[in-house]
Amino acid sequence: MFFILPNPQSIADYVSARLVDLISTKPQAVLGLATGSTMEPVYDRLTAQVTLEDIDVSQLITFNLDEYIGLGADHPQSYHYYMSEHLFNRLAFARHKTFLPDGLCVDLQEQCELYSRKIAEAGGIDLQLLGIGGNGHIGFNEPGTSFQSRTHVVDLSAQTRLDNGRFFASMDEVPTQAITLGLQDIIEAKQIILVATGNNKAQVMADLYYSAIDENMPASIIKQHNNAMIIVDEAAAKLLPSEACKPLIATV
Ligand code: GLP
């Protein structure tokens, strides 16, 4: 379940190769996408590889994990903006097939129901990418979220607002709520790859490694998935026992 590669770049190479393999065998695959600084090297590498190998991404359907409530697509800290900058504007995605929750939506409840339903109608997620928050959240599913949850509105924890505050000019600007795919939606993906890199993820990786499958550690739900990988770099693995992680050979 835990795999190790030396650094964020080698992880980006590996994950990009896995995505390209999937897209090559299933051009209309459904991808579950994540945001955050962990994913930036992954999307950079994917952009380079898709361009170099002339891979067709126009048939892909993508669903992002989450979005801040109150931020529109033109707000630089919105996840809509992030995805346009880091992926969608760089490759020939069909934009009507790239879905994110709408942070400005008036009827949030209806939107949540629609979002989970749309994923089911698309045939479910083939490959879900995940980062992880310092408290073990995936998407914006904070500790204590039900493992049965579907897309829902969340009140962001103080720690998550503080962690993500680095992207905003002041803490007052950090949204207090978000819409996130639920843990049940995430666990239904056919494959899951969770990536954690850097010293600041070492503690949460140890917490996750030693945790039982428990709603207080949301990411622990993926321990019950039969096709899930947690990929760490050496810095994020530094509090794990050496036998915890299998070395991975980058395939590119
Ligand atoms: C946010 C996102 C998560 C992401 C996490 C970690 O809270 N909602 O999906 O995994 O940040 O982000 P980073 O990769 O920047 O550490």
mmCIF file of C-alpha atoms and ligand atoms in Angstrom:
data_model
loop_
_atom_site.group_PDB
_atom_site.id
_atom_site.type_symbol
_atom_site.label_atom_id
_atom_site.label_comp_id
_atom_site.label_asym_id
_atom_site.label_seq_id
_atom_site.Cartn_x
_atom_site.Cartn_y
_atom_site.Cartn_z
ATOM 1 C CA MET A 1 0.000 0.000 0.000
ATOM 2 C CA PHE A 2 2.839 2.485 0.871
ATOM 3 C CA PHE A 3 5.375 2.988 -1.900
ATOM 4 C CA ILE A 4 8.416 5.225 -1.973
ATOM 5 C CA LEU A 5 10.249 7.175 -4.652
ATOM 6 C CA PRO A 6 13.105 9.596 -4.006
ATOM 7 C CA ASN A 7 11.492 12.972 -4.633
ATOM 8 C CA PRO A 8 8.458 14.872 -5.998
ATOM 9 C CA GLN A 9 9.870 14.764 -9.530
ATOM 10 C CA SER A 10 10.231 10.990 -9.609
ATOM 11 C CA ILE A 11 6.704 10.676 -8.199
ATOM 12 C CA ALA A 12 5.418 13.027 -10.912
ATOM 13 C CA ASP A 13 7.137 10.879 -13.567
ATOM 14 C CA TYR A 14 5.553 7.715 -12.172
ATOM 15 C CA VAL A 15 2.028 9.123 -11.748
ATOM 16 C CA SER A 16 2.098 10.763 -15.166
ATOM 17 C CA ALA A 17 3.154 7.451 -16.738
ATOM 18 C CA ARG A 18 0.278 5.691 -14.957
ATOM 19 C CA LEU A 19 -2.188 8.311 -16.223
ATOM 20 C CA VAL A 20 -0.868 8.067 -19.783
ATOM 21 C CA ASP A 21 -1.134 4.256 -19.670
ATOM 22 C CA LEU A 22 -4.757 4.557 -18.610
ATOM 23 C CA ILE A 23 -5.576 7.216 -21.227
ATOM 24 C CA SER A 24 -3.897 5.161 -23.955
ATOM 25 C CA THR A 25 -5.966 2.074 -23.161
ATOM 26 C CA LYS A 26 -9.157 4.021 -22.398
ATOM 27 C CA PRO A 27 -9.229 7.427 -24.136
ATOM 28 C CA GLN A 28 -12.656 8.194 -22.636
ATOM 29 C CA ALA A 29 -11.523 7.391 -19.070
ATOM 30 C CA VAL A 30 -13.021 9.222 -16.101
ATOM 31 C CA LEU A 31 -10.323 10.882 -13.980
ATOM 32 C CA GLY A 32 -10.767 12.112 -10.428
ATOM 33 C CA LEU A 33 -8.475 15.111 -10.031
ATOM 34 C CA ALA A 34 -6.989 16.839 -7.005
ATOM 35 C CA THR A 35 -5.483 20.274 -6.443
ATOM 36 C CA GLY A 36 -2.782 21.511 -4.055
ATOM 37 C CA SER A 37 0.939 22.047 -4.394
ATOM 38 C CA THR A 38 1.609 18.276 -4.329
ATOM 39 C CA MET A 39 -0.151 17.898 -7.685
ATOM 40 C CA GLU A 40 1.697 20.711 -9.479
ATOM 41 C CA PRO A 41 4.725 18.606 -10.548
ATOM 42 C CA VAL A 42 2.330 15.809 -11.557
ATOM 43 C CA TYR A 43 0.367 18.117 -13.872
ATOM 44 C CA ASP A 44 3.582 19.674 -15.221
ATOM 45 C CA ARG A 45 4.938 16.256 -16.089
ATOM 46 C CA LEU A 46 1.612 15.069 -17.516
ATOM 47 C CA THR A 47 1.413 18.172 -19.706
ATOM 48 C CA ALA A 48 4.934 17.526 -21.031
ATOM 49 C CA GLN A 49 4.358 13.813 -21.612
ATOM 50 C CA VAL A 50 0.967 14.219 -23.306
ATOM 51 C CA THR A 51 2.412 16.912 -25.574
ATOM 52 C CA LEU A 52 5.539 14.908 -26.422
ATOM 53 C CA GLU A 53 3.680 11.679 -27.109
ATOM 54 C CA ASP A 54 0.736 13.413 -28.777
ATOM 55 C CA ILE A 55 -1.829 11.717 -26.534
ATOM 56 C CA ASP A 56 -5.514 12.467 -27.136
ATOM 57 C CA VAL A 57 -7.069 13.929 -23.972
ATOM 58 C CA SER A 58 -10.148 15.343 -25.687
ATOM 59 C CA GLN A 59 -12.346 12.377 -24.790
ATOM 60 C CA LEU A 60 -11.484 12.341 -21.084
ATOM 61 C CA ILE A 61 -14.067 13.184 -18.469
ATOM 62 C CA THR A 62 -12.693 14.731 -15.276
ATOM 63 C CA PHE A 63 -14.220 15.413 -11.879
ATOM 64 C CA ASN A 64 -12.368 17.501 -9.337
ATOM 65 C CA LEU A 65 -12.574 16.674 -5.687
ATOM 66 C CA ASP A 66 -13.555 20.005 -4.279
ATOM 67 C CA GLU A 67 -13.993 23.782 -4.445
ATOM 68 C CA TYR A 68 -14.174 26.632 -1.958
ATOM 69 C CA ILE A 69 -17.611 28.118 -1.388
ATOM 70 C CA GLY A 70 -17.654 31.799 -2.271
ATOM 71 C CA LEU A 71 -14.840 31.764 -4.824
ATOM 72 C CA GLY A 72 -15.651 32.053 -8.529
ATOM 73 C CA ALA A 73 -13.659 30.519 -11.391
ATOM 74 C CA ASP A 74 -11.789 33.799 -11.927
ATOM 75 C CA HIS A 75 -10.517 33.958 -8.320
ATOM 76 C CA PRO A 76 -6.810 32.996 -8.368
ATOM 77 C CA GLN A 77 -7.206 30.772 -5.285
ATOM 78 C CA SER A 78 -10.243 28.905 -6.593
ATOM 79 C CA TYR A 79 -9.699 25.341 -7.687
ATOM 80 C CA HIS A 80 -11.329 26.185 -11.043
ATOM 81 C CA TYR A 81 -8.528 28.686 -11.607
ATOM 82 C CA TYR A 82 -5.871 26.239 -10.405
ATOM 83 C CA MET A 83 -7.055 23.526 -12.808
ATOM 84 C CA SER A 84 -7.164 25.927 -15.763
ATOM 85 C CA GLU A 85 -3.653 27.170 -15.006
ATOM 86 C CA HIS A 86 -2.021 23.843 -14.228
ATOM 87 C CA LEU A 87 -3.772 21.520 -16.659
ATOM 88 C CA PHE A 88 -6.874 22.388 -18.637
ATOM 89 C CA ASN A 89 -5.539 25.433 -20.507
ATOM 90 C CA ARG A 90 -2.322 23.632 -21.396
ATOM 91 C CA LEU A 91 -3.818 20.614 -23.164
ATOM 92 C CA ALA A 92 -6.753 19.980 -25.509
ATOM 93 C CA PHE A 93 -9.271 18.948 -22.845
ATOM 94 C CA ALA A 94 -12.927 19.213 -23.887
ATOM 95 C CA ARG A 95 -13.974 21.781 -21.314
ATOM 96 C CA HIS A 96 -17.596 20.614 -21.242
ATOM 97 C CA LYS A 97 -16.276 17.315 -19.875
ATOM 98 C CA THR A 98 -14.203 18.835 -17.040
ATOM 99 C CA PHE A 99 -16.325 19.145 -13.908
ATOM 100 C CA LEU A 100 -15.712 20.947 -10.613
ATOM 101 C CA PRO A 101 -18.223 21.873 -7.924
ATOM 102 C CA ASP A 102 -19.427 25.472 -8.384
ATOM 103 C CA GLY A 103 -18.408 27.566 -5.376
ATOM 104 C CA LEU A 104 -20.927 30.286 -6.253
ATOM 105 C CA CYS A 105 -23.923 27.997 -6.689
ATOM 106 C CA VAL A 106 -27.086 29.175 -4.924
ATOM 107 C CA ASP A 107 -28.684 25.767 -4.371
ATOM 108 C CA LEU A 108 -25.762 23.939 -2.793
ATOM 109 C CA GLN A 109 -27.782 20.912 -1.745
ATOM 110 C CA GLU A 110 -29.085 20.304 -5.230
ATOM 111 C CA GLN A 111 -25.612 20.748 -6.666
ATOM 112 C CA CYS A 112 -24.132 18.195 -4.268
ATOM 113 C CA GLU A 113 -26.683 15.583 -5.269
ATOM 114 C CA LEU A 114 -26.158 16.332 -8.948
ATOM 115 C CA TYR A 115 -22.368 16.051 -8.687
ATOM 116 C CA SER A 116 -22.325 12.545 -7.205
ATOM 117 C CA ARG A 117 -25.036 11.485 -9.670
ATOM 118 C CA LYS A 118 -23.082 12.841 -12.650
ATOM 119 C CA ILE A 119 -20.079 10.720 -11.650
ATOM 120 C CA ALA A 120 -22.242 7.611 -11.484
ATOM 121 C CA GLU A 121 -23.771 8.452 -14.883
ATOM 122 C CA ALA A 122 -20.282 8.788 -16.374
ATOM 123 C CA GLY A 123 -19.599 5.217 -15.256
ATOM 124 C CA GLY A 124 -17.665 6.019 -12.064
ATOM 125 C CA ILE A 125 -14.101 7.240 -11.615
ATOM 126 C CA ASP A 126 -11.408 5.078 -13.224
ATOM 127 C CA LEU A 127 -8.464 6.668 -11.421
ATOM 128 C CA GLN A 128 -8.684 9.031 -8.463
ATOM 129 C CA LEU A 129 -5.691 11.224 -7.574
ATOM 130 C CA LEU A 130 -5.482 12.400 -3.977
ATOM 131 C CA GLY A 131 -3.288 14.680 -1.926
ATOM 132 C CA ILE A 132 -3.650 14.775 1.843
ATOM 133 C CA GLY A 133 -4.124 17.524 4.396
ATOM 134 C CA GLY A 134 -2.075 17.782 7.596
ATOM 135 C CA ASN A 135 -5.004 16.358 9.603
ATOM 136 C CA GLY A 136 -5.554 13.447 7.210
ATOM 137 C CA HIS A 137 -8.302 15.043 5.136
ATOM 138 C CA ILE A 138 -8.781 13.938 1.543
ATOM 139 C CA GLY A 139 -10.701 16.273 -0.715
ATOM 140 C CA PHE A 140 -12.077 18.465 2.056
ATOM 141 C CA ASN A 141 -13.373 15.535 4.119
ATOM 142 C CA GLU A 142 -12.297 16.604 7.559
ATOM 143 C CA PRO A 143 -11.723 14.198 10.487
ATOM 144 C CA GLY A 144 -15.039 12.790 11.691
ATOM 145 C CA THR A 145 -16.673 12.776 8.232
ATOM 146 C CA SER A 146 -18.785 9.673 7.652
ATOM 147 C CA PHE A 147 -17.235 7.037 5.413
ATOM 148 C CA GLN A 148 -20.697 6.842 3.778
ATOM 149 C CA SER A 149 -20.651 10.528 2.762
ATOM 150 C CA ARG A 150 -21.459 11.723 -0.750
ATOM 151 C CA THR A 151 -20.716 15.182 -2.160
ATOM 152 C CA HIS A 152 -21.454 17.650 0.625
ATOM 153 C CA VAL A 153 -20.796 21.087 2.083
ATOM 154 C CA VAL A 154 -18.149 21.231 4.813
ATOM 155 C CA ASP A 155 -17.076 23.739 7.429
ATOM 156 C CA LEU A 156 -13.302 23.871 7.092
ATOM 157 C CA SER A 157 -11.359 23.094 10.258
ATOM 158 C CA ALA A 158 -9.079 25.699 11.815
ATOM 159 C CA GLN A 159 -6.040 23.593 10.844
ATOM 160 C CA THR A 160 -7.102 23.301 7.200
ATOM 161 C CA ARG A 161 -7.750 27.047 6.957
ATOM 162 C CA LEU A 162 -4.350 27.692 8.516
ATOM 163 C CA ASP A 163 -2.594 25.189 6.195
ATOM 164 C CA ASN A 164 -4.229 26.652 3.108
ATOM 165 C CA GLY A 165 -3.890 30.239 4.366
ATOM 166 C CA ARG A 166 -0.430 30.388 2.772
ATOM 167 C CA PHE A 167 -2.103 30.849 -0.613
ATOM 168 C CA PHE A 168 -4.181 33.865 0.504
ATOM 169 C CA ALA A 169 -3.131 37.445 1.301
ATOM 170 C CA SER A 170 -4.607 37.223 4.813
ATOM 171 C CA MET A 171 -6.446 34.672 6.975
ATOM 172 C CA ASP A 172 -9.642 36.777 6.622
ATOM 173 C CA GLU A 173 -9.710 35.875 2.948
ATOM 174 C CA VAL A 174 -9.528 32.101 3.512
ATOM 175 C CA PRO A 175 -13.004 30.648 2.874
ATOM 176 C CA THR A 176 -14.714 28.958 5.805
ATOM 177 C CA GLN A 177 -16.646 26.401 3.744
ATOM 178 C CA ALA A 178 -16.134 24.154 0.762
ATOM 179 C CA ILE A 179 -17.919 21.555 -1.344
ATOM 180 C CA THR A 180 -16.231 18.183 -1.472
ATOM 181 C CA LEU A 181 -16.741 14.810 -2.996
ATOM 182 C CA GLY A 182 -17.668 12.425 -0.184
ATOM 183 C CA LEU A 183 -15.585 9.548 1.120
ATOM 184 C CA GLN A 184 -18.026 7.021 -0.342
ATOM 185 C CA ASP A 185 -17.648 8.657 -3.789
ATOM 186 C CA ILE A 186 -13.853 8.524 -3.453
ATOM 187 C CA ILE A 187 -13.685 4.909 -2.344
ATOM 188 C CA GLU A 188 -15.841 3.843 -5.301
ATOM 189 C CA ALA A 189 -13.074 4.858 -7.740
ATOM 190 C CA LYS A 190 -11.606 1.827 -9.492
ATOM 191 C CA GLN A 191 -8.023 2.876 -8.687
ATOM 192 C CA ILE A 192 -6.702 5.411 -6.193
ATOM 193 C CA ILE A 193 -3.281 7.054 -6.010
ATOM 194 C CA LEU A 194 -2.599 9.233 -2.961
ATOM 195 C CA VAL A 195 0.587 11.317 -3.118
ATOM 196 C CA ALA A 196 2.388 12.920 -0.168
ATOM 197 C CA THR A 197 5.674 14.778 -0.517
ATOM 198 C CA GLY A 198 7.910 16.883 1.686
ATOM 199 C CA ASN A 199 8.808 17.143 5.367
ATOM 200 C CA ASN A 200 5.487 18.734 6.259
ATOM 201 C CA LYS A 201 3.662 15.503 5.304
ATOM 202 C CA ALA A 202 5.894 13.213 7.416
ATOM 203 C CA GLN A 203 3.725 13.394 10.546
ATOM 204 C CA VAL A 204 0.432 12.765 8.749
ATOM 205 C CA MET A 205 1.997 9.825 6.893
ATOM 206 C CA ALA A 206 3.025 8.292 10.214
ATOM 207 C CA ASP A 207 -0.470 9.002 11.600
ATOM 208 C CA LEU A 208 -2.012 7.334 8.552
ATOM 209 C CA TYR A 209 0.344 4.358 8.653
ATOM 210 C CA TYR A 210 -0.397 3.604 12.295
ATOM 211 C CA SER A 211 -4.113 4.465 12.105
ATOM 212 C CA ALA A 212 -6.853 1.883 12.043
ATOM 213 C CA ILE A 213 -9.534 2.390 9.397
ATOM 214 C CA ASP A 214 -11.224 5.141 11.349
ATOM 215 C CA GLU A 215 -13.352 8.184 10.500
ATOM 216 C CA ASN A 216 -11.045 10.352 12.617
ATOM 217 C CA MET A 217 -8.358 9.741 9.967
ATOM 218 C CA PRO A 218 -10.318 10.243 6.706
ATOM 219 C CA ALA A 219 -7.491 8.999 4.442
ATOM 220 C CA SER A 220 -7.500 5.657 6.287
ATOM 221 C CA ILE A 221 -10.582 4.707 4.252
ATOM 222 C CA ILE A 222 -8.321 3.888 1.325
ATOM 223 C CA LYS A 223 -6.760 1.048 3.341
ATOM 224 C CA GLN A 224 -9.929 -0.891 2.570
ATOM 225 C CA HIS A 225 -9.550 -0.395 -1.209
ATOM 226 C CA ASN A 226 -8.055 -3.248 -3.213
ATOM 227 C CA ASN A 227 -6.370 -1.058 -5.843
ATOM 228 C CA ALA A 228 -4.973 1.913 -3.942
ATOM 229 C CA MET A 229 -1.429 3.196 -3.586
ATOM 230 C CA ILE A 230 0.014 5.735 -1.182
ATOM 231 C CA ILE A 231 3.162 7.135 -2.767
ATOM 232 C CA VAL A 232 5.568 9.098 -0.593
ATOM 233 C CA ASP A 233 8.909 10.705 -1.233
ATOM 234 C CA GLU A 234 11.856 10.256 1.139
ATOM 235 C CA ALA A 235 11.020 13.396 3.093
ATOM 236 C CA ALA A 236 7.395 12.393 3.703
ATOM 237 C CA ALA A 237 8.517 8.862 4.665
ATOM 238 C CA LYS A 238 10.989 9.919 7.305
ATOM 239 C CA LEU A 239 8.791 8.950 10.295
ATOM 240 C CA LEU A 240 7.747 5.613 8.773
ATOM 241 C CA PRO A 241 9.499 2.374 9.713
ATOM 242 C CA SER A 242 11.832 1.325 6.896
ATOM 243 C CA GLU A 243 9.867 -1.849 6.169
ATOM 244 C CA ALA A 244 6.648 0.172 5.662
ATOM 245 C CA CYS A 245 7.313 1.288 2.096
ATOM 246 C CA LYS A 246 8.035 -0.750 -1.008
ATOM 247 C CA PRO A 247 10.445 0.964 -3.389
ATOM 248 C CA LEU A 248 8.888 1.838 -6.736
ATOM 249 C CA ILE A 249 10.774 1.889 -9.978
ATOM 250 C CA ALA A 250 9.766 4.881 -12.089
ATOM 251 C CA THR A 251 8.641 3.573 -15.466
ATOM 252 C CA VAL A 252 9.885 6.476 -17.562
HETATM 253 C C1 GLP B 1 -6.400 21.063 0.144
HETATM 254 C C2 GLP B 1 -7.205 20.213 -0.809
HETATM 255 C C3 GLP B 1 -6.783 18.774 -0.732
HETATM 256 C C4 GLP B 1 -5.283 18.663 -0.818
HETATM 257 C C5 GLP B 1 -4.664 19.371 0.347
HETATM 258 C C6 GLP B 1 -3.150 19.268 0.383
HETATM 259 O O1 GLP B 1 -6.922 21.084 1.412
HETATM 260 N N1 GLP B 1 -8.589 20.303 -0.575
HETATM 261 O O2 GLP B 1 -7.424 18.054 -1.783
HETATM 262 O O3 GLP B 1 -4.919 17.309 -0.811
HETATM 263 O O4 GLP B 1 -5.023 20.734 0.247
HETATM 264 O O5 GLP B 1 -2.582 20.266 -0.379
HETATM 265 P P1 GLP B 1 -1.032 20.413 -0.680
HETATM 266 O O6 GLP B 1 -0.755 19.432 -1.772
HETATM 267 O O7 GLP B 1 -0.874 21.828 -1.135
HETATM 268 O O8 GLP B 1 -0.302 20.092 0.570
#
